[in-house]
XYZ file of C-alpha atoms in Angstrom:
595
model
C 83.320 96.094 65.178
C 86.606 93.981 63.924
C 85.866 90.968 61.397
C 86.972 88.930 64.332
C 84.632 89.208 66.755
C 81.923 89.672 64.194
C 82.941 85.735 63.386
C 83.116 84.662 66.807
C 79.615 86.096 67.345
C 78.545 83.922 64.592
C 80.539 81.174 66.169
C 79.362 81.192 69.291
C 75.317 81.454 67.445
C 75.953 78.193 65.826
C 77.511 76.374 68.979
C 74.300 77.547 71.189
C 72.065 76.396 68.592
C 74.368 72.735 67.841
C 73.846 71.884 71.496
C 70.721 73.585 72.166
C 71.529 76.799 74.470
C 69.777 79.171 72.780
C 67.735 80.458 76.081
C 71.019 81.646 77.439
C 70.281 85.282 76.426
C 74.192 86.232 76.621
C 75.668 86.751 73.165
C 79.286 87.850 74.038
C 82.172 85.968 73.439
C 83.912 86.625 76.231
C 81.071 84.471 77.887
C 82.157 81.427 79.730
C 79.371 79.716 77.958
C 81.360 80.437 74.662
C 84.710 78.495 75.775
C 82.576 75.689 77.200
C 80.913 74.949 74.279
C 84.141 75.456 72.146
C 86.130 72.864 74.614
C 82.905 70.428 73.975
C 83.009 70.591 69.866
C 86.802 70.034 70.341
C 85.791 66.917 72.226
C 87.528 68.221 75.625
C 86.484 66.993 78.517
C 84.927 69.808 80.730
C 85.903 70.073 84.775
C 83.250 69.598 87.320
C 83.542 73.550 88.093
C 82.390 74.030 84.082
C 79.787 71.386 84.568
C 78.399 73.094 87.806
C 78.094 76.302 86.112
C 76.179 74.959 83.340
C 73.555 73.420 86.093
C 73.429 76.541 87.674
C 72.240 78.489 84.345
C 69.666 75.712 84.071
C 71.152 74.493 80.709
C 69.968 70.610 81.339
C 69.527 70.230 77.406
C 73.041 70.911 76.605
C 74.109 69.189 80.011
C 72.522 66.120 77.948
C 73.941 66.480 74.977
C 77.481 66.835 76.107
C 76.831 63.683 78.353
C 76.089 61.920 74.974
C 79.087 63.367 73.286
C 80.857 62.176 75.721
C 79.579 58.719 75.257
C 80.303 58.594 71.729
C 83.939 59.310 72.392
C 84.279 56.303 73.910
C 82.097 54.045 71.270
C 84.929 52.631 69.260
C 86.872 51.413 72.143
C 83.587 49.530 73.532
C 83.401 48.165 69.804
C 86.847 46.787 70.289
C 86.373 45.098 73.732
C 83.285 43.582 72.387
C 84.836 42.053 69.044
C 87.966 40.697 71.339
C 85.131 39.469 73.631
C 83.057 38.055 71.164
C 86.331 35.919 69.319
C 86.964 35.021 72.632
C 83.679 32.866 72.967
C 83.307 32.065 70.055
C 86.898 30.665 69.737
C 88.484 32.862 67.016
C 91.865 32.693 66.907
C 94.190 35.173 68.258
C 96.406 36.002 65.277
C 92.604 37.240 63.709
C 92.336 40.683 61.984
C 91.211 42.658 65.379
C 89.250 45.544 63.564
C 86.321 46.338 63.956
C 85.594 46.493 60.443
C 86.054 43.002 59.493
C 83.051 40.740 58.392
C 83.610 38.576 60.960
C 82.077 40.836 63.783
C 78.921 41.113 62.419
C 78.672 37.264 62.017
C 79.606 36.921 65.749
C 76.962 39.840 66.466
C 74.438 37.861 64.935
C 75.085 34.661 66.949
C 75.211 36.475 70.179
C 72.098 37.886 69.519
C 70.556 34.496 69.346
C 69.992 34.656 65.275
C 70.595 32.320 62.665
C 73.380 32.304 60.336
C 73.119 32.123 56.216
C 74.674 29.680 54.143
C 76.745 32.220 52.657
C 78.020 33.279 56.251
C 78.385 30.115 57.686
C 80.253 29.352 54.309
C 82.279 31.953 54.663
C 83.051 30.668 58.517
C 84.400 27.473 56.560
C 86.259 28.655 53.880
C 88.537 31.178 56.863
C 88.703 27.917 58.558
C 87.310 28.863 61.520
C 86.981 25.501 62.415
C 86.127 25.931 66.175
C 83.909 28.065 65.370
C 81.823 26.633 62.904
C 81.547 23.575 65.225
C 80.260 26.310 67.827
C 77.441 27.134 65.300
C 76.750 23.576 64.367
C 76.256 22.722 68.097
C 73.903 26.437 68.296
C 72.290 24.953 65.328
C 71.680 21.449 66.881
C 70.569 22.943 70.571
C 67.937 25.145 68.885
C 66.720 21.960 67.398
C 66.544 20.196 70.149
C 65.020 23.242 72.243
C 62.400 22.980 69.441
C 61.969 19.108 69.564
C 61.679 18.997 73.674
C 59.970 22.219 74.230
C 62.420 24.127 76.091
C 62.304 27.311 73.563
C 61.152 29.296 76.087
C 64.800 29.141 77.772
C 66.625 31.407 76.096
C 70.083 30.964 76.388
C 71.210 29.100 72.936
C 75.307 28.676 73.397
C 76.697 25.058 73.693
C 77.876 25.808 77.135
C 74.446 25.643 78.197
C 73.296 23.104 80.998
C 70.331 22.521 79.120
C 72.202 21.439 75.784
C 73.490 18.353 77.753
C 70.580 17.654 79.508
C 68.890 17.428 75.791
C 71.758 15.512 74.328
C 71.214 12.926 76.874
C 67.219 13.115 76.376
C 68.094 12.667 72.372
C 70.142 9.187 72.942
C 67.475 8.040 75.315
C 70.051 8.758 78.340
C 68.803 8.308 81.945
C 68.719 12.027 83.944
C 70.625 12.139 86.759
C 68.215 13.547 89.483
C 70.196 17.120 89.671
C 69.700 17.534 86.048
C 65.874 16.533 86.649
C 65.592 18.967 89.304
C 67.723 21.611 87.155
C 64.396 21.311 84.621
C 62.147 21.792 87.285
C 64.063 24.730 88.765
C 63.597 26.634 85.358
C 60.001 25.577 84.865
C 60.367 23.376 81.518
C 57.438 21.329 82.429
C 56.582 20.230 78.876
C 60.667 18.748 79.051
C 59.983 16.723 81.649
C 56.917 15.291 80.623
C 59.023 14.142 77.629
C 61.520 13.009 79.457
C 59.416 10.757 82.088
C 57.298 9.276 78.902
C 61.059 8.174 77.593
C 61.473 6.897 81.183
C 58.171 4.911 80.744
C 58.822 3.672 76.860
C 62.474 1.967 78.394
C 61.348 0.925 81.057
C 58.657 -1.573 79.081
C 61.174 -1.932 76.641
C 63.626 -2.885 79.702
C 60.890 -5.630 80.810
C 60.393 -6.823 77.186
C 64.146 -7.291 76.553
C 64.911 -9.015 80.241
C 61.603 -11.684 78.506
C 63.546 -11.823 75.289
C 67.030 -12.685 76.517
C 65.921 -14.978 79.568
C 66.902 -12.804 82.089
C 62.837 -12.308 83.755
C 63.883 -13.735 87.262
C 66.932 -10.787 87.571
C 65.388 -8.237 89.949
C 67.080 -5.361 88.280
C 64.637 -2.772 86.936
C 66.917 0.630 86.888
C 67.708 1.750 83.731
C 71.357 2.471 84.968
C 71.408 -0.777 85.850
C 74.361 -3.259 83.893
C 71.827 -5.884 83.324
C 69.697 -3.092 81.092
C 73.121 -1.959 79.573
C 73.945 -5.347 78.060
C 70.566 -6.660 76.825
C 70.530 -2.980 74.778
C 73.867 -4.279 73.487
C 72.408 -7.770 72.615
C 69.640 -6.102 71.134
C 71.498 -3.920 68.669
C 73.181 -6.974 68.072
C 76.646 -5.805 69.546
C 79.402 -7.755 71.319
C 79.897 -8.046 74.907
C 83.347 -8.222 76.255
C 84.758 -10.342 78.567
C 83.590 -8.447 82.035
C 80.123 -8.402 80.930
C 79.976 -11.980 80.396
C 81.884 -12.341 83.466
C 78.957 -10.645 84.969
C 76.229 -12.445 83.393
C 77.757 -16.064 85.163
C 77.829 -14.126 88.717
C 74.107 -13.633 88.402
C 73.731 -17.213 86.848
C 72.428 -15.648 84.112
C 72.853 -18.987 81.938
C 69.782 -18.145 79.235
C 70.915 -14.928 78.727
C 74.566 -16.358 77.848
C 73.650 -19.192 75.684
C 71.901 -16.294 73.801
C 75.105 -13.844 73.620
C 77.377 -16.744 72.400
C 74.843 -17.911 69.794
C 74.177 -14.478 68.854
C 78.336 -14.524 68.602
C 78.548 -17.309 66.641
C 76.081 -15.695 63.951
C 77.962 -12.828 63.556
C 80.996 -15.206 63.319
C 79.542 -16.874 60.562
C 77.981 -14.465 58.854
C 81.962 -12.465 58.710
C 82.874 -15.967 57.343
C 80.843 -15.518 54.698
C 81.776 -12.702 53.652
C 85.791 -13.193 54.003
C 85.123 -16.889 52.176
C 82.590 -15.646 49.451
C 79.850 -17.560 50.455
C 77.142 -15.050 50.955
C 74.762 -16.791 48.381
C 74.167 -19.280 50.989
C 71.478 -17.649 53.261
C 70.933 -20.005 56.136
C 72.781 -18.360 59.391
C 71.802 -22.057 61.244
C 74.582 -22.751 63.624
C 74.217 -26.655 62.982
C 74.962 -25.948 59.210
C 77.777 -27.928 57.661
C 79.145 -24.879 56.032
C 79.842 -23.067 59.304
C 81.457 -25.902 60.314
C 83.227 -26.270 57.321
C 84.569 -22.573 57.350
C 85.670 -22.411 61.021
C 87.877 -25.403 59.961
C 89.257 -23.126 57.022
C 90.060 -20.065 59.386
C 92.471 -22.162 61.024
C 93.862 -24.354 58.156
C 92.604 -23.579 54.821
C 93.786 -26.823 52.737
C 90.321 -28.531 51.761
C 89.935 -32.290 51.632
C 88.270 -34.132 49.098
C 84.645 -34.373 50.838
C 85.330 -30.421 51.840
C 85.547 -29.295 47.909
C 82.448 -32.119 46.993
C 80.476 -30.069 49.289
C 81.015 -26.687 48.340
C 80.240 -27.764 44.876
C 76.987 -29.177 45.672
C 75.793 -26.336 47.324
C 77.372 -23.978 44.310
C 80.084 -22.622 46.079
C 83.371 -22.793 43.692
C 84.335 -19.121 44.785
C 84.987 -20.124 48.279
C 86.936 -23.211 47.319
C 89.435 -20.481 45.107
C 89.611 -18.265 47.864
C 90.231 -20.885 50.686
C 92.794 -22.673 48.027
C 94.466 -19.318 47.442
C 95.264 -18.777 51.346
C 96.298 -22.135 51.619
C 99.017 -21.291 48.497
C 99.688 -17.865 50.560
C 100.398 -19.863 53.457
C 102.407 -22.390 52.016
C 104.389 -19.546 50.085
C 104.944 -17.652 53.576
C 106.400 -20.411 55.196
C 108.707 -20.675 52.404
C 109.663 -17.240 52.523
C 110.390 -17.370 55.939
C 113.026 -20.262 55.829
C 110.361 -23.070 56.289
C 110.558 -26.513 54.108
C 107.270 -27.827 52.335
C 106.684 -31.675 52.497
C 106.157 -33.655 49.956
C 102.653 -33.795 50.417
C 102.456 -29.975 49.939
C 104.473 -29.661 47.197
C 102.087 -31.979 45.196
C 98.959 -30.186 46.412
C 100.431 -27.295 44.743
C 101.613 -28.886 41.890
C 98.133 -30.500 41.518
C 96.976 -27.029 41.736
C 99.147 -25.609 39.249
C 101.401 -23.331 41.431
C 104.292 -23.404 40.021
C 105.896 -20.519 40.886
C 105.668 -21.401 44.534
C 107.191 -24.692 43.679
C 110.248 -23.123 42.180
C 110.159 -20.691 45.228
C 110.148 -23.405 47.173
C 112.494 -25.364 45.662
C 115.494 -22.588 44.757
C 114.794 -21.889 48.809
C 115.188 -25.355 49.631
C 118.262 -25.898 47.253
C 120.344 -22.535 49.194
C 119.675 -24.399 52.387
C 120.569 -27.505 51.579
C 123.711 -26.129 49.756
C 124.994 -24.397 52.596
C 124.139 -27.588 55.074
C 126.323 -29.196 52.791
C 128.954 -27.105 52.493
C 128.482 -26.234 48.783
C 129.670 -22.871 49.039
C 129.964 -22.010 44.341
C 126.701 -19.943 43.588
C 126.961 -21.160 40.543
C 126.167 -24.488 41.330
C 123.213 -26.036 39.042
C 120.116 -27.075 40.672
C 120.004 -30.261 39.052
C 121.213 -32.818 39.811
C 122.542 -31.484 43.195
C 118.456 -30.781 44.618
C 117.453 -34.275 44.160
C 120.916 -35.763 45.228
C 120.378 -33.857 48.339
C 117.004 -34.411 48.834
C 117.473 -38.174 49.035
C 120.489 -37.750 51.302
C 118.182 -35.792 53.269
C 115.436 -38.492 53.736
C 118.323 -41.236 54.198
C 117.522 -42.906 50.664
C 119.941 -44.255 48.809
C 121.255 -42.903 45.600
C 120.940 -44.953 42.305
C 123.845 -45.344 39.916
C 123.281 -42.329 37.651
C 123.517 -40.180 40.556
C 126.447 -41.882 42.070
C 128.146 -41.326 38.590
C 126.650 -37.567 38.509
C 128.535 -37.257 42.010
C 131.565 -38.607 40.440
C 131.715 -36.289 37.679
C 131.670 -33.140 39.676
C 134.175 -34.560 41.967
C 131.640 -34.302 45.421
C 132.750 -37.814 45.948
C 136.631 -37.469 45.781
C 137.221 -35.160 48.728
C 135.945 -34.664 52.321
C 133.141 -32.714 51.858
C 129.539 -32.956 53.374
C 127.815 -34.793 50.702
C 130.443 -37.625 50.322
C 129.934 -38.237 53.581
C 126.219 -38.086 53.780
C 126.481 -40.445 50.983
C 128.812 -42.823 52.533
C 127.158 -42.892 55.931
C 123.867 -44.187 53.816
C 126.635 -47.236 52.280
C 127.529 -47.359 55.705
C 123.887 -48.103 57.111
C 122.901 -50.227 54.240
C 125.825 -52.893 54.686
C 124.638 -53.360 58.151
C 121.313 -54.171 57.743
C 121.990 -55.862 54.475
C 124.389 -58.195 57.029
C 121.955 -58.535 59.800
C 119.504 -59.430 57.197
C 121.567 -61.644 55.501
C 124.175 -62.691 57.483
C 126.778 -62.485 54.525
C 129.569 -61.301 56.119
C 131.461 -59.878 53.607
C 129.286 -57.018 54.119
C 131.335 -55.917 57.242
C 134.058 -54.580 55.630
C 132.143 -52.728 53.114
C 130.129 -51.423 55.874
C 133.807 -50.433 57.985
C 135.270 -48.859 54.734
C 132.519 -46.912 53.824
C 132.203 -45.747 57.487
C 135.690 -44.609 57.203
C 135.214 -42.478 54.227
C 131.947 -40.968 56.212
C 135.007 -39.949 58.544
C 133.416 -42.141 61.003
C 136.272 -44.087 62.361
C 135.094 -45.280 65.290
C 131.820 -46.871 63.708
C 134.138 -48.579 61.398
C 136.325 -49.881 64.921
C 132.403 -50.841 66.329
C 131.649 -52.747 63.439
C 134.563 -55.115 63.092
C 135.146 -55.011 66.141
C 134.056 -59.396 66.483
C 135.883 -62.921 67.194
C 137.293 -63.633 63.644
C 137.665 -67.349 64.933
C 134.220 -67.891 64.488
C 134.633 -67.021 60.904
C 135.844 -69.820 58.510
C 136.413 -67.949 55.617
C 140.179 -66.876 55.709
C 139.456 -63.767 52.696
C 136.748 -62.263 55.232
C 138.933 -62.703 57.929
C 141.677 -60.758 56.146
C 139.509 -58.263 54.597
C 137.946 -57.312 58.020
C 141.473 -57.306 59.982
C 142.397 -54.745 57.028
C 139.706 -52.423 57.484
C 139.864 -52.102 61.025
C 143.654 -51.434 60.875
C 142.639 -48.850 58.463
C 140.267 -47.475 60.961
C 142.567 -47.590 63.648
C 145.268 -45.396 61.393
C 142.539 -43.086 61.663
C 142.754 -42.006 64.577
C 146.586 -42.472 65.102
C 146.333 -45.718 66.764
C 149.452 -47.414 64.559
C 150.294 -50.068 66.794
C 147.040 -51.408 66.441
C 146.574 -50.724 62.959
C 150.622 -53.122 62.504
C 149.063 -55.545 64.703
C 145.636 -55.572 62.388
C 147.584 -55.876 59.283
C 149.982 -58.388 60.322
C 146.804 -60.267 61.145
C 145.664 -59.998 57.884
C 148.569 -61.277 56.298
C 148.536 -64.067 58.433
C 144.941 -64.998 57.343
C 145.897 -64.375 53.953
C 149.200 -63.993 52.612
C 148.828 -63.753 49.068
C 146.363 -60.382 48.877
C 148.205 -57.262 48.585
C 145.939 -55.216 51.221
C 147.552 -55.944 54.073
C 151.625 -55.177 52.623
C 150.053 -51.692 51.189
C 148.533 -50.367 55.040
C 151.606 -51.373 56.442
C 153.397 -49.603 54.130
C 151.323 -46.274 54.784
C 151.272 -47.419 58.623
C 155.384 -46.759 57.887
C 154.920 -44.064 56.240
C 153.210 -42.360 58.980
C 155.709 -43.815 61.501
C 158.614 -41.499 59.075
C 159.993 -45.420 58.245
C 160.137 -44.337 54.278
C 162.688 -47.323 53.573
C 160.352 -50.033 55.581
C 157.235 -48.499 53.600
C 158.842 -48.452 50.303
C 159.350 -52.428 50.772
C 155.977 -52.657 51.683
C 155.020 -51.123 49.081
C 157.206 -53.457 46.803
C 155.475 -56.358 48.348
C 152.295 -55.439 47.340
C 152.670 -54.787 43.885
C 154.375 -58.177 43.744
C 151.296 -59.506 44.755
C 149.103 -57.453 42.301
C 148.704 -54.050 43.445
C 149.075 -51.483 40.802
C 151.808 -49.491 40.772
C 149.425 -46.253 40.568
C 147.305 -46.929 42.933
C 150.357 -47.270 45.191
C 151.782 -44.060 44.566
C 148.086 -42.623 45.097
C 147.854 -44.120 48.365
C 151.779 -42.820 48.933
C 150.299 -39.534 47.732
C 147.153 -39.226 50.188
C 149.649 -39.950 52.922
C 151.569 -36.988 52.001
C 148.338 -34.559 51.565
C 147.127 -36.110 54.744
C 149.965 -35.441 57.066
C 149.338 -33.418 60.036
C 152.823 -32.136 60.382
C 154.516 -30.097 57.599
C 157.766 -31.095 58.784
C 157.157 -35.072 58.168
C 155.264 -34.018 54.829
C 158.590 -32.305 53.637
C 160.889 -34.752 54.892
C 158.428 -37.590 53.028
C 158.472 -35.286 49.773
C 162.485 -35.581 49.994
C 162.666 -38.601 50.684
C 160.512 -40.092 47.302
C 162.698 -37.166 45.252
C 165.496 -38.553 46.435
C 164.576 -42.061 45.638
C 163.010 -41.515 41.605
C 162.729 -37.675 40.990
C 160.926 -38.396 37.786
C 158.031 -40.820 39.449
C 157.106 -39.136 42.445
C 157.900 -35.463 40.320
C 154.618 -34.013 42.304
C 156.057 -34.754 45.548
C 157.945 -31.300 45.210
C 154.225 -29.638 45.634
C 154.885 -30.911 49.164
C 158.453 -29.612 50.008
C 157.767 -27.128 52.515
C 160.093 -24.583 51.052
C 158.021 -24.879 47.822
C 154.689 -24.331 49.700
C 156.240 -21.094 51.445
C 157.096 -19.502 48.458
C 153.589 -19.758 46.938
């Protein structure tokens, strides 16, 4: 006999003992016994034929055994399709390690099976932020609680999902139960739930009557627990506030006890958030007729206390509330400023009184930009003072004393048409008036006429002297007034009735020089140099000044509307005394071209 079949023989010994075939009295290799067995240790699957032959030789033991090999060959795949199953309901994530080897199947095995977790694996849930999950076990954790707290342990399903986990929920918050969710309990036989449940049904109902009592609302004939009416006396009860459609619904019923509460209940929680916000929670009294609720609903809306306000909140020891409220009020006040607005004077002395006086600068260097550029004064460099308070009188139509009539002077705002000169001279303007309606001195006319003119308000000037001079005895007036209204009428490019003024005016008074110097510009205008010039000449002769000629000769020149009769004027004086009228050649129109 051959070593190999001697080891074969052996072979085939141990296979018919490993799956339990011993009986089978046939030793031989050849056997078909000996390749079925072989194919089943290889974990082949036999045919039918090879399994019908085994049944035939009565071999039911290894039958079984194979049948349980068989089985086992399949194990790891069930373990698979389990995990996946498992992460599946208990929301793992998809990108999760899959194998079967990871911790986290053993966790999920334990849940499924209905067991508690550890700290240390619930932990361990948290820290692989398995976030879902862990809220899975949470709500697990809080259904077997509430199994155990309404007597449904004998149900045994114990995932979220669960009918019976919102049926509980709503049994926990004192929820009605719909009456399929009642009749879902009596289906599965938790008696001892519903018992529960229909003594919470008893407890709100009395509570139900108690609260309708409490809040006037008796004579409603609501007593569902569903009901609205039961909804918002819970609410006033838990001291909560209804909205608008519940209040809307209290008047439909005529609920007017029941509303009178809610608003005074309202107004408590109103004050008692006043309190708070204002610093006044010292004082305990919540009475709605208290002067300090009062007093603080007034500060909500405008937070500047009065005298009698701040006497009261120090009798009552309440300085904190008088800082805070006089804080807002500053806030306020410093908001509007910020936002282009313009304190009164009023304010600015409550905060001066107050000692804010950074928000008076604020206020003021806001004030001044304004005012600058509503008056034209475009130099950033420009000093506040005295400029602020020149403005701010111009601004309330006050007139401005000497000082700051000199202080205009100085920095030439005065000299030239710009805003302030004639804010200033529209003031002049107004005061002459009503200094000659007052007075009737009417001298006052043409100061009122010429200062109207340099407001570069012509036609006020024309209104104002516009009168019958006959009824004036006073031949200077007369003159004076005939001057300035010529003046005014050159204003506006009216020179025939600003010759027939003057020539007026010389009638009524020869001798002044006024009159001979406007006709003399009224020539100049006209481009009748030689006439003007003798104008001129007749009013120094009768005690104009020979430089405050050539100044008037000069504004006529920086006046003129038309470069051509400006160059032909600057020739003109050149021509006649190049050394006197020497700045005339800044007004040669060649000369002005080439700068």
């Amino acid at each position: 006999m051959d070593k190999d079949y001697k080891t074969r023989l052996k072979h085939f010994a141990e296979l018919k003992c490993k799956y339990q075939a011993t009986q089978y009295e046939d030793s031989s290799p050849s056997n078909l016994l000996y390749l079925i067995l072989r194919k089943v240790d290889l974990e082949i699957e036999l045919s039918e034929l090879e399994l019908n032959w085994l049944r035939k030789q009565k071999l039911f033991e290894t039958i079984a055994i194979i049948e349980l090999e068989k089985f086992k060959l399949g194990e790891r795949k069930r373990l698979e399709i389990e995990f996946s199953q498992l992460k599946t309901k208990y929301k793992v994530s998809n990108n999760w390690d899959t194998s079967v080897t990871s911790f986290l199947y053993s966790i999920l095995w334990k849940l499924e099976a209905g067991n508690n977790l550890t700290d240390s694996e619930f932990k361990l849930l948290q820290d692989n932020r398995l976030t879902q999950t862990v809220e899975i076990v949470q709500d697990m954790r809080r259904f077997a609680a509430l199994k155990q707290k309404y007597k449904a342990t004998k149900f045994p399903d114990s995932f979220p999902n669960s009918h019976l986990y919102k049926i509980l929920t709503r049994l926990d918050t004192e929820t009605s139960l719909t009456h399929s969710e009642h009749q879902w309990l009596l289906n599965h036989k938790l008696s001892e739930t519903i018992e529960i449940f229909e003594k919470q049904v008893s407890a709100r109902q009395a509570k139900f009557t108690q609260l309708k009592a409490k809040y006037q609302a008796s004579q409603h004939p609501d007593k569902e627990l569903t009901s609205q009416l039961y909804l918002i006396l819970q609410k006033l009860e838990t001291d909560t506030k209804l909205i608008a459609s519940e209040i809307h619904w209290l008047k439909k019923q005529r609920l007017t006890g029941t509303i009178t509460i809610a608003e005074e209940l309202e107004k408590k929680r109103e004050f008692t958030a006043l309190k708070v916000k204002y610093k006044a929670t010292k004082y305990t009294d919540l009475s709605l007729n208290s002067d300090l609720y009062n007093l603080l609903k007034k500060v909500e809306t405008h937070p500047q206390l009065n005298k009698s306000d701040i006497k009261y909140l120090k009798g009552i020891n309440l300085t904190e509330t008088i800082e805070f409220a006089n804080q807002k009020y500053a806030s306020i006040l410093k908001s509007r400023i910020e936002s282009g607005g313009v304190l009164s004077d009023a304010e600015i002395e409550w905060l001066r009184n107050h000692k804010y006086e950074d928000i008076i600068i604020l206020a003021q260097e806001k004030h001044f930009a304004i005012l600058k550029k509503k008056y034209g004064l475009i130099a950033p460099a420009l000093p506040i003072e005295p400029l602020y308070e020149i403005m701010i009188k111009l601004e309330k139509k006050e007139r401005l004393d000497a000082v700051l009539v000199v202080q205009l002077i100085e920095k030439g705002l005065l000299s030239h048409d710009g805003m302030i000169a004639r804010a200033y001279y529209r003031l002049e303007a107004e005061f002459y008036e009503s200094e000659m309606k007052r007075s009737g001195n009417k001298w006052n006319i043409p100061n009122a006429s010429s200062c109207w003119r340099k407001a570069k308000e012509p036609e006020q000037a024309l209104k104002i002297t516009n009168l019958d001079l006959n009824k004036i005895n006073d031949n200077k007036v007369k003159s004076a007034i005939s001057v300035s209204r010529g003046a005014a009428f050159r204003d506006i490019d009216k020179l025939d009735d600003a010759e027939n003024c003057a020539m007026q005016a010389i009638d009524y008074q020869p001798d002044t020089y006024q009159p001979y110097t406007l006709m003399g510009a009224i020539c100049y205008d006209r481009g009748e140099y030689d006439k003007g010039s003798n104008w001129f000449e007749e009013a120094i002769q009768r005690g104009a000044k020979t430089e405050d000629i050539d100044a008037e000769i000069k504004r006529i020149l920086k006046n003129a509307k038309n470069d051509d009769k400006r160059d032909e004027a600057a020739q003109y004086l050149l021509k006649k005394d190049a050394k006197r009228y020497a700045w005339a050649k800044d007004y040669l129109k060649k000369q002005n071209t080439q700068k």
